[in-house]
Coordinates of C-alpha atoms in Angstrom, one line a residue:
M1 CA -13.9 -16.9 2.6
I2 CA -14.4 -14.0 0.2
E3 CA -15.6 -14.5 -3.3
N4 CA -15.0 -11.9 -6.0
S5 CA -15.5 -12.2 -9.7
Q6 CA -13.6 -9.0 -10.5
N7 CA -9.9 -8.2 -10.9
T8 CA -9.3 -7.3 -7.2
T9 CA -5.7 -6.6 -6.2
T10 CA -6.3 -5.5 -2.6
F11 CA -8.0 -6.7 0.6
T12 CA -8.6 -5.0 3.9
D13 CA -9.3 -7.2 6.9
E14 CA -11.2 -4.9 9.3
G15 CA -11.9 -7.4 12.0
I16 CA -8.4 -8.0 13.3
V17 CA -7.5 -8.0 17.0
F18 CA -4.2 -6.7 18.3
G19 CA -1.9 -9.5 19.5
N20 CA -3.3 -12.1 17.2
T21 CA -1.5 -13.5 14.1
Y22 CA -3.6 -13.9 10.9
Y23 CA -2.9 -16.2 8.0
Y24 CA -4.0 -15.7 4.5
K25 CA -4.0 -17.7 1.3
I26 CA -5.3 -16.7 -2.1
Y27 CA -7.0 -19.1 -4.5
V28 CA -7.7 -18.2 -8.1
Y29 CA -10.3 -20.0 -10.2
D30 CA -10.6 -19.8 -14.0
R31 CA -13.8 -20.1 -16.0
F32 CA -13.2 -23.9 -16.5
G33 CA -13.1 -24.5 -12.7
A34 CA -9.3 -25.0 -12.5
F35 CA -7.6 -23.3 -9.6
A36 CA -4.3 -22.5 -8.0
G37 CA -3.4 -21.4 -4.5
S38 CA -0.7 -18.9 -3.3
N39 CA 1.8 -19.6 -0.6
E40 CA 0.4 -18.8 2.9
V41 CA 1.3 -15.4 4.2
F42 CA 0.7 -14.0 7.7
A43 CA 0.3 -10.7 9.4
P44 CA 2.3 -10.5 12.6
K45 CA 1.0 -9.6 16.0

């Protein structure tokens, strides 16, 4: 889990291993604690 309080629009996963599939989901929280999640995306092998 990565927490960022700024308007970040990119992320680089530097710990990937060739041959594995990685799944990502983004959650956004507002100042009142409400949140929403994105659809799950994956990076292929």
